[in-house]
Amino acid sequence: MRAELARAKVNLCLHVTGQRDDGMHLLDSIVVFPAVGDVLEATTAIDLTLEITGPFGDGLEAGDDNLIIRAAQMLADKGAALQLRKNLPVASGIGGGSADAAACIRLLSDMWDAAVPSLERLTDLGADVPVCMAQTPTRMSGIGESLEAIPSLPKFWIVLVNAGQGVETGAVFGAMTSRENTGLSSIPESFPSPETLFEYLRAQRNDMQDAAIKHCPMIAEVLRALEATENCALSRMSGSGGTCFGLFAHEANATIAASKLRENHPDWWVVSAAV
C-alpha cells in the first residue's frame, strides 16, 4: 500500500485582477500548504475503484465525475484500489478536491511508472491542481497556471476554522462588485521573521471575502472569533470561503487559540498546524 497526504491549500492573500472572455477569473495569490489534509491510499488492483471515508466523507460521490478518478484516468488506463480519508471540509476554500486530484497523480504516477500530465492537462482537471502538485509556498497567478516558488518563508503556525457551511465559488464570484483589482505588492526576496511576513500580508487582501460574507454571514463571525484570540497576527478567509485562518508566530499560541475556539464553538472544525 502507498499513501499521499493531500495538504490543505491556504490562500494567505487572493487578489482578483480580471476576468477572461470565457468567464475564468484571473488571480494573484500566495498559497501555502500546512501539515493537515486528506489522506489518499492506493493498492494494486485489476479495476480502478475509489472508497471515501473520514469525518467529511459522507455524501461524496466516488464515481467517474470524482476528480480523483478523473486524475487516475488521465494518467493511464490501469487499475488501483483507492481509499480517500476525507479530513478536510468540503466546499471550504482550501482546495480539497484539487489537492486530492494532485495527490492521486503523485501517487499513481509513481506506482504505475506513468508520466505526469502537462500543466495544461492538469489545469483542465481544476485551476488549483497545478499548485497542489508540489505543495510548497507559491505565488500563483493567471487562472492558476502561472506558478512562482517562494522559497524563503519563515516558519509560522496557522489555525484553520470552518463553521460547517459550504460556500459555492460561483455564487461568491457572482456577488463581487469588482473583478479588476490590483495585484499583489512586490514580494520581498526574504522575510527574516514571521512578523515581517505578517506585516506584508496585512497590506494584501482577499478580494472575495466581502462577497463571501454577503453569501454566508457566518464567515464574519468566524473571523471575529479568530481576531479575538490572543496573539493572532492576522485573520482572513481562504479562497472563496468558508474556511478562515489565523496566523501565529509561535506554536504554543496557535495551540492555545485552537483549544479556546474548540471550547467556545464545539460544532466548528478547528485545527492548528505548522506552515
PDB file of N, CA and C in Angstrom, residues 142-217:
ATOM      1  N   GLY A 142      -2.645  34.316 -13.075  1.00  0.00           N
ATOM      2  CA  GLY A 142      -3.451  33.859 -14.196  1.00  0.00           C
ATOM      3  C   GLY A 142      -4.696  33.180 -13.657  1.00  0.00           C
ATOM      4  N   ILE A 143      -5.065  32.045 -14.233  1.00  0.00           N
ATOM      5  CA  ILE A 143      -6.179  31.264 -13.684  1.00  0.00           C
ATOM      6  C   ILE A 143      -5.668  30.179 -12.736  1.00  0.00           C
ATOM      7  N   GLY A 144      -4.359  30.198 -12.490  1.00  0.00           N
ATOM      8  CA  GLY A 144      -3.731  29.211 -11.629  1.00  0.00           C
ATOM      9  C   GLY A 144      -2.594  28.491 -12.309  1.00  0.00           C
ATOM     10  N   GLU A 145      -2.359  28.809 -13.591  1.00  0.00           N
ATOM     11  CA  GLU A 145      -1.338  28.102 -14.369  1.00  0.00           C
ATOM     12  C   GLU A 145       0.046  28.732 -14.258  1.00  0.00           C
ATOM     13  N   SER A 146       0.117  29.985 -13.789  1.00  0.00           N
ATOM     14  CA  SER A 146       1.403  30.667 -13.654  1.00  0.00           C
ATOM     15  C   SER A 146       1.869  30.542 -12.212  1.00  0.00           C
ATOM     16  N   LEU A 147       2.949  29.794 -11.998  1.00  0.00           N
ATOM     17  CA  LEU A 147       3.407  29.458 -10.654  1.00  0.00           C
ATOM     18  C   LEU A 147       4.838  29.928 -10.440  1.00  0.00           C
ATOM     19  N   GLU A 148       5.068  30.576  -9.299  1.00  0.00           N
ATOM     20  CA  GLU A 148       6.402  31.059  -8.940  1.00  0.00           C
ATOM     21  C   GLU A 148       6.684  30.651  -7.500  1.00  0.00           C
ATOM     22  N   ALA A 149       7.701  29.816  -7.300  1.00  0.00           N
ATOM     23  CA  ALA A 149       8.020  29.330  -5.959  1.00  0.00           C
ATOM     24  C   ALA A 149       8.456  30.479  -5.061  1.00  0.00           C
ATOM     25  N   ILE A 150       8.064  30.399  -3.793  1.00  0.00           N
ATOM     26  CA  ILE A 150       8.506  31.355  -2.772  1.00  0.00           C
ATOM     27  C   ILE A 150       9.289  30.550  -1.745  1.00  0.00           C
ATOM     28  N   PRO A 151      10.617  30.482  -1.877  1.00  0.00           N
ATOM     29  CA  PRO A 151      11.397  29.541  -1.074  1.00  0.00           C
ATOM     30  C   PRO A 151      11.786  30.035   0.310  1.00  0.00           C
ATOM     31  N   SER A 152      11.546  31.304   0.628  1.00  0.00           N
ATOM     32  CA  SER A 152      12.183  31.864   1.819  1.00  0.00           C
ATOM     33  C   SER A 152      11.206  32.265   2.919  1.00  0.00           C
ATOM     34  N   LEU A 153      10.064  31.609   3.028  1.00  0.00           N
ATOM     35  CA  LEU A 153       9.133  31.954   4.096  1.00  0.00           C
ATOM     36  C   LEU A 153       9.648  31.438   5.435  1.00  0.00           C
ATOM     37  N   PRO A 154       9.533  32.247   6.497  1.00  0.00           N
ATOM     38  CA  PRO A 154       9.904  31.756   7.829  1.00  0.00           C
ATOM     39  C   PRO A 154       8.851  30.771   8.331  1.00  0.00           C
ATOM     40  N   LYS A 155       9.206  29.966   9.307  1.00  0.00           N
ATOM     41  CA  LYS A 155       8.239  29.034   9.870  1.00  0.00           C
ATOM     42  C   LYS A 155       7.242  29.798  10.736  1.00  0.00           C
ATOM     43  N   PHE A 156       5.964  29.467  10.559  1.00  0.00           N
ATOM     44  CA  PHE A 156       4.923  30.055  11.395  1.00  0.00           C
ATOM     45  C   PHE A 156       3.811  29.028  11.554  1.00  0.00           C
ATOM     46  N   TRP A 157       2.777  29.397  12.299  1.00  0.00           N
ATOM     47  CA  TRP A 157       1.692  28.451  12.582  1.00  0.00           C
ATOM     48  C   TRP A 157       0.359  29.060  12.184  1.00  0.00           C
ATOM     49  N   ILE A 158      -0.560  28.191  11.838  1.00  0.00           N
ATOM     50  CA  ILE A 158      -1.858  28.618  11.336  1.00  0.00           C
ATOM     51  C   ILE A 158      -2.955  27.863  12.072  1.00  0.00           C
ATOM     52  N   VAL A 159      -4.048  28.557  12.334  1.00  0.00           N
ATOM     53  CA  VAL A 159      -5.258  27.928  12.865  1.00  0.00           C
ATOM     54  C   VAL A 159      -6.341  28.058  11.801  1.00  0.00           C
ATOM     55  N   LEU A 160      -6.858  26.929  11.351  1.00  0.00           N
ATOM     56  CA  LEU A 160      -7.915  26.895  10.343  1.00  0.00           C
ATOM     57  C   LEU A 160      -9.254  26.652  11.031  1.00  0.00           C
ATOM     58  N   VAL A 161     -10.272  27.400  10.601  1.00  0.00           N
ATOM     59  CA  VAL A 161     -11.595  27.292  11.218  1.00  0.00           C
ATOM     60  C   VAL A 161     -12.663  27.266  10.132  1.00  0.00           C
ATOM     61  N   ASN A 162     -13.586  26.327  10.260  1.00  0.00           N
ATOM     62  CA  ASN A 162     -14.729  26.252   9.354  1.00  0.00           C
ATOM     63  C   ASN A 162     -15.971  25.978  10.191  1.00  0.00           C
ATOM     64  N   ALA A 163     -17.002  26.799   9.987  1.00  0.00           N
ATOM     65  CA  ALA A 163     -18.213  26.689  10.801  1.00  0.00           C
ATOM     66  C   ALA A 163     -19.209  25.676  10.255  1.00  0.00           C
ATOM     67  N   GLY A 164     -18.839  24.983   9.179  1.00  0.00           N
ATOM     68  CA  GLY A 164     -19.691  23.915   8.674  1.00  0.00           C
ATOM     69  C   GLY A 164     -20.640  24.310   7.570  1.00  0.00           C
ATOM     70  N   GLN A 165     -20.469  25.515   7.028  1.00  0.00           N
ATOM     71  CA  GLN A 165     -21.329  25.966   5.938  1.00  0.00           C
ATOM     72  C   GLN A 165     -20.518  26.040   4.653  1.00  0.00           C
ATOM     73  N   GLY A 166     -20.846  25.186   3.684  1.00  0.00           N
ATOM     74  CA  GLY A 166     -20.155  25.196   2.408  1.00  0.00           C
ATOM     75  C   GLY A 166     -20.478  26.452   1.618  1.00  0.00           C
ATOM     76  N   VAL A 167     -19.516  26.914   0.835  1.00  0.00           N
ATOM     77  CA  VAL A 167     -19.689  28.124   0.031  1.00  0.00           C
ATOM     78  C   VAL A 167     -19.428  27.775  -1.428  1.00  0.00           C
ATOM     79  N   GLU A 168     -20.352  28.140  -2.301  1.00  0.00           N
ATOM     80  CA  GLU A 168     -20.225  27.869  -3.725  1.00  0.00           C
ATOM     81  C   GLU A 168     -19.407  28.973  -4.382  1.00  0.00           C
ATOM     82  N   THR A 169     -18.281  28.582  -5.006  1.00  0.00           N
ATOM     83  CA  THR A 169     -17.371  29.562  -5.596  1.00  0.00           C
ATOM     84  C   THR A 169     -18.072  30.455  -6.612  1.00  0.00           C
ATOM     85  N   GLY A 170     -18.895  29.866  -7.464  1.00  0.00           N
ATOM     86  CA  GLY A 170     -19.585  30.642  -8.485  1.00  0.00           C
ATOM     87  C   GLY A 170     -20.479  31.717  -7.893  1.00  0.00           C
ATOM     88  N   ALA A 171     -21.146  31.400  -6.792  1.00  0.00           N
ATOM     89  CA  ALA A 171     -22.019  32.378  -6.146  1.00  0.00           C
ATOM     90  C   ALA A 171     -21.220  33.541  -5.581  1.00  0.00           C
ATOM     91  N   VAL A 172     -20.036  33.243  -5.051  1.00  0.00           N
ATOM     92  CA  VAL A 172     -19.190  34.306  -4.499  1.00  0.00           C
ATOM     93  C   VAL A 172     -18.685  35.215  -5.610  1.00  0.00           C
ATOM     94  N   PHE A 173     -18.183  34.618  -6.688  1.00  0.00           N
ATOM     95  CA  PHE A 173     -17.742  35.435  -7.822  1.00  0.00           C
ATOM     96  C   PHE A 173     -18.890  36.303  -8.334  1.00  0.00           C
ATOM     97  N   GLY A 174     -20.082  35.733  -8.392  1.00  0.00           N
ATOM     98  CA  GLY A 174     -21.224  36.479  -8.889  1.00  0.00           C
ATOM     99  C   GLY A 174     -21.601  37.658  -8.016  1.00  0.00           C
ATOM    100  N   ALA A 175     -21.282  37.575  -6.720  1.00  0.00           N
ATOM    101  CA  ALA A 175     -21.625  38.645  -5.782  1.00  0.00           C
ATOM    102  C   ALA A 175     -20.555  39.724  -5.690  1.00  0.00           C
ATOM    103  N   MET A 176     -19.423  39.522  -6.357  1.00  0.00           N
ATOM    104  CA  MET A 176     -18.346  40.508  -6.285  1.00  0.00           C
ATOM    105  C   MET A 176     -18.735  41.776  -7.039  1.00  0.00           C
ATOM    106  N   THR A 177     -18.409  42.922  -6.456  1.00  0.00           N
ATOM    107  CA  THR A 177     -18.713  44.203  -7.102  1.00  0.00           C
ATOM    108  C   THR A 177     -17.600  44.646  -8.034  1.00  0.00           C
ATOM    109  N   SER A 178     -16.379  44.145  -7.823  1.00  0.00           N
ATOM    110  CA  SER A 178     -15.252  44.499  -8.691  1.00  0.00           C
ATOM    111  C   SER A 178     -14.425  43.256  -8.976  1.00  0.00           C
ATOM    112  N   ARG A 179     -14.125  43.041 -10.254  1.00  0.00           N
ATOM    113  CA  ARG A 179     -13.321  41.887 -10.651  1.00  0.00           C
ATOM    114  C   ARG A 179     -12.009  42.311 -11.301  1.00  0.00           C
ATOM    115  N   GLU A 180     -11.730  43.586 -11.309  1.00  0.00           N
ATOM    116  CA  GLU A 180     -10.480  44.092 -11.884  1.00  0.00           C
ATOM    117  C   GLU A 180      -9.776  44.938 -10.835  1.00  0.00           C
ATOM    118  N   ASN A 181      -8.999  44.261 -10.008  1.00  0.00           N
ATOM    119  CA  ASN A 181      -8.322  44.898  -8.885  1.00  0.00           C
ATOM    120  C   ASN A 181      -6.812  44.791  -9.057  1.00  0.00           C
ATOM    121  N   THR A 182      -6.083  45.510  -8.231  1.00  0.00           N
ATOM    122  CA  THR A 182      -4.625  45.495  -8.313  1.00  0.00           C
ATOM    123  C   THR A 182      -4.072  44.153  -7.862  1.00  0.00           C
ATOM    124  N   GLY A 183      -2.908  43.794  -8.405  1.00  0.00           N
ATOM    125  CA  GLY A 183      -2.232  42.573  -7.999  1.00  0.00           C
ATOM    126  C   GLY A 183      -1.505  42.750  -6.680  1.00  0.00           C
ATOM    127  N   LEU A 184      -0.750  41.739  -6.295  1.00  0.00           N
ATOM    128  CA  LEU A 184      -0.002  41.791  -5.047  1.00  0.00           C
ATOM    129  C   LEU A 184       1.072  42.862  -5.094  1.00  0.00           C
ATOM    130  N   SER A 185       1.374  43.428  -3.926  1.00  0.00           N
ATOM    131  CA  SER A 185       2.555  44.270  -3.809  1.00  0.00           C
ATOM    132  C   SER A 185       3.791  43.426  -4.087  1.00  0.00           C
ATOM    133  N   SER A 186       4.870  44.083  -4.491  1.00  0.00           N
ATOM    134  CA  SER A 186       6.113  43.366  -4.772  1.00  0.00           C
ATOM    135  C   SER A 186       6.521  42.520  -3.568  1.00  0.00           C
ATOM    136  N   ILE A 187       6.786  41.244  -3.811  1.00  0.00           N
ATOM    137  CA  ILE A 187       7.136  40.332  -2.723  1.00  0.00           C
ATOM    138  C   ILE A 187       8.622  40.468  -2.412  1.00  0.00           C
ATOM    139  N   PRO A 188       8.998  40.751  -1.162  1.00  0.00           N
ATOM    140  CA  PRO A 188      10.418  40.855  -0.806  1.00  0.00           C
ATOM    141  C   PRO A 188      11.165  39.558  -1.101  1.00  0.00           C
ATOM    142  N   GLU A 189      12.475  39.678  -1.291  1.00  0.00           N
ATOM    143  CA  GLU A 189      13.283  38.486  -1.560  1.00  0.00           C
ATOM    144  C   GLU A 189      13.290  37.533  -0.376  1.00  0.00           C
ATOM    145  N   SER A 190      13.128  38.070   0.822  1.00  0.00           N
ATOM    146  CA  SER A 190      13.105  37.211   2.004  1.00  0.00           C
ATOM    147  C   SER A 190      12.304  37.890   3.106  1.00  0.00           C
ATOM    148  N   PHE A 191      11.850  37.075   4.045  1.00  0.00           N
ATOM    149  CA  PHE A 191      11.157  37.555   5.239  1.00  0.00           C
ATOM    150  C   PHE A 191      11.965  37.053   6.439  1.00  0.00           C
ATOM    151  N   PRO A 192      12.704  37.939   7.117  1.00  0.00           N
ATOM    152  CA  PRO A 192      13.594  37.490   8.195  1.00  0.00           C
ATOM    153  C   PRO A 192      12.875  36.860   9.382  1.00  0.00           C
ATOM    154  N   SER A 193      11.596  37.175   9.563  1.00  0.00           N
ATOM    155  CA  SER A 193      10.863  36.675  10.724  1.00  0.00           C
ATOM    156  C   SER A 193       9.394  36.522  10.363  1.00  0.00           C
ATOM    157  N   PRO A 194       8.641  35.773  11.167  1.00  0.00           N
ATOM    158  CA  PRO A 194       7.203  35.691  10.903  1.00  0.00           C
ATOM    159  C   PRO A 194       6.533  37.058  10.883  1.00  0.00           C
ATOM    160  N   GLU A 195       6.946  37.954  11.773  1.00  0.00           N
ATOM    161  CA  GLU A 195       6.294  39.261  11.841  1.00  0.00           C
ATOM    162  C   GLU A 195       6.490  40.060  10.558  1.00  0.00           C
ATOM    163  N   THR A 196       7.658  39.949   9.919  1.00  0.00           N
ATOM    164  CA  THR A 196       7.849  40.669   8.653  1.00  0.00           C
ATOM    165  C   THR A 196       6.928  40.109   7.568  1.00  0.00           C
ATOM    166  N   LEU A 197       6.709  38.803   7.597  1.00  0.00           N
ATOM    167  CA  LEU A 197       5.748  38.203   6.665  1.00  0.00           C
ATOM    168  C   LEU A 197       4.339  38.688   6.968  1.00  0.00           C
ATOM    169  N   PHE A 198       3.973  38.683   8.242  1.00  0.00           N
ATOM    170  CA  PHE A 198       2.626  39.106   8.622  1.00  0.00           C
ATOM    171  C   PHE A 198       2.389  40.565   8.238  1.00  0.00           C
ATOM    172  N   GLU A 199       3.414  41.405   8.411  1.00  0.00           N
ATOM    173  CA  GLU A 199       3.284  42.817   8.045  1.00  0.00           C
ATOM    174  C   GLU A 199       3.004  42.957   6.549  1.00  0.00           C
ATOM    175  N   TYR A 200       3.714  42.179   5.747  1.00  0.00           N
ATOM    176  CA  TYR A 200       3.463  42.210   4.304  1.00  0.00           C
ATOM    177  C   TYR A 200       2.037  41.761   3.998  1.00  0.00           C
ATOM    178  N   LEU A 201       1.607  40.671   4.617  1.00  0.00           N
ATOM    179  CA  LEU A 201       0.283  40.118   4.328  1.00  0.00           C
ATOM    180  C   LEU A 201      -0.841  41.058   4.761  1.00  0.00           C
ATOM    181  N   ARG A 202      -0.624  41.824   5.830  1.00  0.00           N
ATOM    182  CA  ARG A 202      -1.657  42.767   6.275  1.00  0.00           C
ATOM    183  C   ARG A 202      -1.956  43.809   5.203  1.00  0.00           C
ATOM    184  N   ALA A 203      -0.977  44.101   4.370  1.00  0.00           N
ATOM    185  CA  ALA A 203      -1.157  45.096   3.306  1.00  0.00           C
ATOM    186  C   ALA A 203      -1.822  44.494   2.068  1.00  0.00           C
ATOM    187  N   GLN A 204      -2.029  43.176   2.073  1.00  0.00           N
ATOM    188  CA  GLN A 204      -2.706  42.492   0.967  1.00  0.00           C
ATOM    189  C   GLN A 204      -4.154  42.216   1.386  1.00  0.00           C
ATOM    190  N   ARG A 205      -4.861  41.402   0.662  1.00  0.00           N
ATOM    191  CA  ARG A 205      -6.278  41.209   0.949  1.00  0.00           C
ATOM    192  C   ARG A 205      -6.779  39.911   0.291  1.00  0.00           C
ATOM    193  N   ASN A 206      -8.013  39.573   0.569  1.00  0.00           N
ATOM    194  CA  ASN A 206      -8.750  38.571  -0.195  1.00  0.00           C
ATOM    195  C   ASN A 206      -9.945  39.287  -0.815  1.00  0.00           C
ATOM    196  N   ASP A 207      -9.894  39.498  -2.107  1.00  0.00           N
ATOM    197  CA  ASP A 207     -10.942  40.261  -2.786  1.00  0.00           C
ATOM    198  C   ASP A 207     -12.289  39.553  -2.786  1.00  0.00           C
ATOM    199  N   MET A 208     -12.313  38.284  -2.423  1.00  0.00           N
ATOM    200  CA  MET A 208     -13.567  37.533  -2.410  1.00  0.00           C
ATOM    201  C   MET A 208     -14.233  37.539  -1.036  1.00  0.00           C
ATOM    202  N   GLN A 209     -13.541  38.066  -0.034  1.00  0.00           N
ATOM    203  CA  GLN A 209     -14.024  37.924   1.337  1.00  0.00           C
ATOM    204  C   GLN A 209     -15.354  38.638   1.569  1.00  0.00           C
ATOM    205  N   ASP A 210     -15.473  39.890   1.151  1.00  0.00           N
ATOM    206  CA  ASP A 210     -16.715  40.631   1.398  1.00  0.00           C
ATOM    207  C   ASP A 210     -17.902  39.978   0.695  1.00  0.00           C
ATOM    208  N   ALA A 211     -17.678  39.527  -0.548  1.00  0.00           N
ATOM    209  CA  ALA A 211     -18.759  38.870  -1.289  1.00  0.00           C
ATOM    210  C   ALA A 211     -19.155  37.560  -0.619  1.00  0.00           C
ATOM    211  N   ALA A 212     -18.172  36.828  -0.103  1.00  0.00           N
ATOM    212  CA  ALA A 212     -18.470  35.565   0.571  1.00  0.00           C
ATOM    213  C   ALA A 212     -19.265  35.797   1.850  1.00  0.00           C
ATOM    214  N   ILE A 213     -18.951  36.877   2.562  1.00  0.00           N
ATOM    215  CA  ILE A 213     -19.683  37.194   3.791  1.00  0.00           C
ATOM    216  C   ILE A 213     -21.140  37.527   3.478  1.00  0.00           C
ATOM    217  N   LYS A 214     -21.387  38.225   2.371  1.00  0.00           N
ATOM    218  CA  LYS A 214     -22.766  38.504   1.959  1.00  0.00           C
ATOM    219  C   LYS A 214     -23.520  37.198   1.696  1.00  0.00           C
ATOM    220  N   HIS A 215     -22.831  36.243   1.115  1.00  0.00           N
ATOM    221  CA  HIS A 215     -23.435  34.948   0.790  1.00  0.00           C
ATOM    222  C   HIS A 215     -23.565  34.075   2.029  1.00  0.00           C
ATOM    223  N   CYS A 216     -22.594  34.199   2.939  1.00  0.00           N
ATOM    224  CA  CYS A 216     -22.554  33.357   4.141  1.00  0.00           C
ATOM    225  C   CYS A 216     -22.089  34.212   5.323  1.00  0.00           C
ATOM    226  N   PRO A 217     -23.008  34.900   6.017  1.00  0.00           N
ATOM    227  CA  PRO A 217     -22.630  35.805   7.107  1.00  0.00           C
ATOM    228  C   PRO A 217     -21.847  35.141   8.234  1.00  0.00           C
TER     229      PRO A 217
END
